[in-house]
Amino acid sequence: MAPTNPSVISQLRQLIYYHIDNNLLKNAQFYAERLAAYDHRSAESAYLLALCHLRLGDHASAYEYAKPTGCRGTHLGCAYIFAQACLALERYKDGITALEKSRGLWGGKNSFGKHTASSRQPLPDAAAINCLLGKLYYGYDNKTKAVSCFEDALKQNPFMWDAFTTLCDMGTNLKVPNIFKMSPEMEAVLRTSSQDQLETQSQSKDSTLSTVPDQDRNRPGARPASVSDVPDPFSNVPPRSFAGGLFGTLGISQKLSESNPSLTNLPAAGGGGIGPEAMETPTGPSASIDVTVVPGRRDPGVVSAFSTEPPQAPVRKTRTIQGLGMDFSMDAPKMSRAVSTKRMQKGPEVDESAATQALRSNSLVPPAGERKRTVSGQVVPRQSSEDPGAPQRRSVRLFNQIRPTSSKSSSNVPTVGPPPGRELKKARPPISKIMRPSSSTSTVGRQVSGNRKPVDDSMDVDGKDYIPRTWQNTSIPVQKSIELDPARHEDALRSLLELFKKFGNAYYALAQFQCQDALQIYASLPRSQLETPWVLAQMGRAHYEQAAYAEAEKYYKRIRQVAPTRFEDMEIYSTILWHLKRETDLAFLAHELIDSSWKSAQAWCALGNSWSLARDHEQALRCFKRATQLDPRFAYAFTLQGHEHVANEEYDKALTSYRHGIAADKRHYNAWYGVGRVFEKLGNYEKASKHFEVASSINPTNAVLICCIGTVLEKQKQPKQALMYFTKATDLAPRSALTRFKKARALMALGEMQLALNELMILKDIAPDEAMVHFLLGRLYKSLQDKGQAVRHFTIALNLDPKASQQIKEAIESLEEDDDETSMLA
């Protein structure tokens, strides 16, 4: 077998990274397979192929390609991809083993602050791997190890939001202010990053300064070239191609790519394609320096594919006019301050000697690719019809720096004619009007106006050539990056940490079901953050947990307006509409979601709730089962499925559904509540009480769960203990009619009639149209021997609920029987 060409391998890797960064994953997978065929023993080849499969959602193939083998050795990228595939395939033990074995490669590694728009770190650092390791341990049901890994991830990078939210969802007790703060590790990384950036800037200035000729560098008033200066687009020096071909590694020497491919910087995600401007780099002192690439840093002397500078113009040909013995370009010569001032004062009448002196004073030879014309011994600039987006020449920028500054602000838009406030002296043109230079405000000898006639064809070398127009009276400024200012960078991080501390406190409060505290914190966020779908969903969820369904509905309506394509949390919205009995609104929401995506589990839950509200439980069950098929970890869909089985009195199937929900999420209190409810209906009050207590321990602020415990105790003939739970539930939800009703009933059972009357009077104001409230008041007044009030409330109950007429009539008749017995005893 012929030895593999290292250059071919390097080019294939570059192609793979290019297509991955541009999200062309099918292309990347195709080239990754070609690379694996060329270099099947390389761990890097296996990593790239597994990465493509993982991003395409093919977790099984990613698992196979990234699987550790003895011939390749340990590779951090392969281990990370393998662990991610294991998490998706629920092979938690395999993923844990792979990451633990490669700990020597990632332990202590920190890439914080090294990811920018122009640089990437292709391999994960310790924070990212600890976060993934925590998820694997949590899936493996090792909560202690999971919490430890998540804590390590947050210590290394407090912006690891996924680790924080998972800790909250696990029910871990956290001190949020201790998480979102500048840690010593972050400060050290920040200092190192700032020093590296300052060194990069200094090296960049030194390298670009060497491109300025000695005469310009020593001349008073001359400006050294900056890192943002655009190279001269008209240089005719042949450009150097990297990697010796079209698809050279961007900004990296071929020798380096072959020796250590892992150091190759990735292009920016979604960056520019491989065009001519990305294939070549201008020669010169900055381009010929041997570059040592540091991962995560952009080298100052290299032109890369993600450069923000305009593309270079094509190389120009030169023309020598016979008989004059001079090389002419399309650009005017650079002039010293004295000559340029004299020219502006005297207008277009500049003789040959002045132009010659200007050339000699600068001692600059125009690049060979430029052209200029001379008629009758006078230098005449050629008319140009240029593109305003083209870069400036070095001659224009240098001259703009030394020209006199006007007291008035000038516009960036070129103007035709003399500057405002001054009048140039008119002179008889020494040549024909066609070849006369313009008297525009440009003093660099370049024509801006597009109204001039074209130059004689005999003076053109190539009719297709044109010269890009420069921005008049402006030069390309040096853009100072905020990243180069350590103080501003640190202040920005601290302000972000303060903002995320609010988010963290609110999320943690809601995870602990402290809904009112969460609402207050979210309300303190800036207005722009409040209007985001995630915050609106969190606030709606807080109201939903408090059974304030009307308030919650407002937030979810707003979500539908600002993010109509959002499916997350729509199952909660559908449940809110179910509680509010909004049958039409719920049906419209369900069909809108289903029409948007048939593969959304939330959409099928909404449709199931719609059928449930219409009392078609069989159709609702089909929808909820479809939701669990689409997402087997969707705990709430299993719970809704169990509720429908209870409505059909299929208690065994209901228990199965609830237990599937608990298996998907152990902190899903709704499923625990469902199991307790089934056991209560079956008369097994001991098991019912245990499940209600577990649900209440998860959500200690839910009055309904506490009330359920009291109901079970009441059925077990323990009214005093039941009254304690009813009182606690009433304190948590003073406006809850159910809890107050049960409390009043327990007080009546204990003979506390006056206390029960007080509770019922409050309840009558809360629910004036509730028949049971008036029926209980009638019984209470009967016990107090107040026949008139008893008959009144029995009559109101009969009018509110005619279906219960038999029971209410029996109660009224019992009043008459009591009166008869009393009269007979008298």
Short mmCIF file of N, CA and C in Angstrom, two decimals, residues 13 32 35-36 39-53 61-62 64-67 69 72 75 77-78 81:
data_model
loop_
_atom_site.label_atom_id
_atom_site.label_comp_id
_atom_site.label_asym_id
_atom_site.label_seq_id
_atom_site.Cartn_x
_atom_site.Cartn_y
_atom_site.Cartn_z
N ARG A 13 -9.10 17.50 6.03
CA ARG A 13 -9.49 18.04 7.33
C ARG A 13 -10.00 19.47 7.19
N ALA A 32 -15.51 13.33 5.74
CA ALA A 32 -14.98 12.62 6.91
C ALA A 32 -14.80 11.13 6.61
N LEU A 35 -11.70 10.86 4.61
CA LEU A 35 -10.53 11.01 5.47
C LEU A 35 -10.27 9.73 6.26
N ALA A 36 -11.33 9.12 6.77
CA ALA A 36 -11.16 7.87 7.52
C ALA A 36 -10.61 6.76 6.64
N ASP A 39 -6.85 7.65 6.29
CA ASP A 39 -6.06 7.58 7.52
C ASP A 39 -6.91 6.91 8.60
N HIS A 40 -7.14 5.61 8.45
CA HIS A 40 -8.07 4.91 9.34
C HIS A 40 -7.49 4.67 10.72
N ARG A 41 -6.20 4.80 10.89
CA ARG A 41 -5.58 4.58 12.20
C ARG A 41 -5.52 5.85 13.04
N SER A 42 -5.86 6.97 12.46
CA SER A 42 -5.75 8.24 13.17
C SER A 42 -6.98 8.48 14.05
N ALA A 43 -6.75 8.89 15.28
CA ALA A 43 -7.86 9.22 16.18
C ALA A 43 -8.57 10.48 15.73
N GLU A 44 -7.83 11.39 15.09
CA GLU A 44 -8.44 12.62 14.60
C GLU A 44 -9.47 12.32 13.51
N SER A 45 -9.18 11.38 12.64
CA SER A 45 -10.13 11.00 11.60
C SER A 45 -11.40 10.40 12.20
N ALA A 46 -11.24 9.53 13.19
CA ALA A 46 -12.40 8.94 13.86
C ALA A 46 -13.22 10.01 14.58
N TYR A 47 -12.53 10.96 15.17
CA TYR A 47 -13.23 12.04 15.89
C TYR A 47 -14.09 12.86 14.93
N LEU A 48 -13.54 13.23 13.79
CA LEU A 48 -14.30 14.06 12.86
C LEU A 48 -15.50 13.30 12.28
N LEU A 49 -15.32 12.03 11.99
CA LEU A 49 -16.42 11.24 11.46
C LEU A 49 -17.52 11.06 12.52
N ALA A 50 -17.13 10.79 13.76
CA ALA A 50 -18.11 10.66 14.84
C ALA A 50 -18.82 11.97 15.11
N LEU A 51 -18.08 13.09 15.01
CA LEU A 51 -18.69 14.40 15.23
C LEU A 51 -19.77 14.70 14.20
N CYS A 52 -19.52 14.36 12.96
CA CYS A 52 -20.51 14.58 11.91
C CYS A 52 -21.77 13.75 12.17
N HIS A 53 -21.60 12.50 12.54
CA HIS A 53 -22.76 11.66 12.81
C HIS A 53 -23.54 12.16 14.02
N SER A 61 -24.30 5.59 15.30
CA SER A 61 -23.08 5.60 14.49
C SER A 61 -21.98 6.39 15.18
N ALA A 62 -22.34 7.50 15.82
CA ALA A 62 -21.34 8.27 16.56
C ALA A 62 -20.73 7.42 17.67
N GLU A 64 -20.35 4.17 17.64
CA GLU A 64 -19.47 3.16 17.06
C GLU A 64 -18.15 3.76 16.59
N TYR A 65 -18.21 4.91 15.91
CA TYR A 65 -16.99 5.49 15.35
C TYR A 65 -16.08 6.08 16.43
N ALA A 66 -16.68 6.57 17.52
CA ALA A 66 -15.86 7.19 18.58
C ALA A 66 -15.47 6.19 19.66
N LYS A 67 -15.89 4.95 19.52
CA LYS A 67 -15.59 3.95 20.54
C LYS A 67 -14.08 3.80 20.71
N THR A 69 -10.47 2.42 20.95
CA THR A 69 -9.80 1.21 20.45
C THR A 69 -8.33 1.29 20.83
N ARG A 72 -5.77 3.22 18.30
CA ARG A 72 -5.78 4.68 18.17
C ARG A 72 -5.32 5.38 19.43
N HIS A 75 -8.10 9.71 22.77
CA HIS A 75 -8.25 11.02 22.13
C HIS A 75 -9.39 11.75 22.83
N GLY A 77 -11.26 14.31 21.96
CA GLY A 77 -12.42 14.54 21.12
C GLY A 77 -13.28 13.30 20.97
N CYS A 78 -12.63 12.17 20.74
CA CYS A 78 -13.37 10.91 20.61
C CYS A 78 -14.09 10.56 21.91
N ILE A 81 -17.22 12.90 22.26
CA ILE A 81 -18.31 12.52 21.36
C ILE A 81 -18.92 11.19 21.79
#
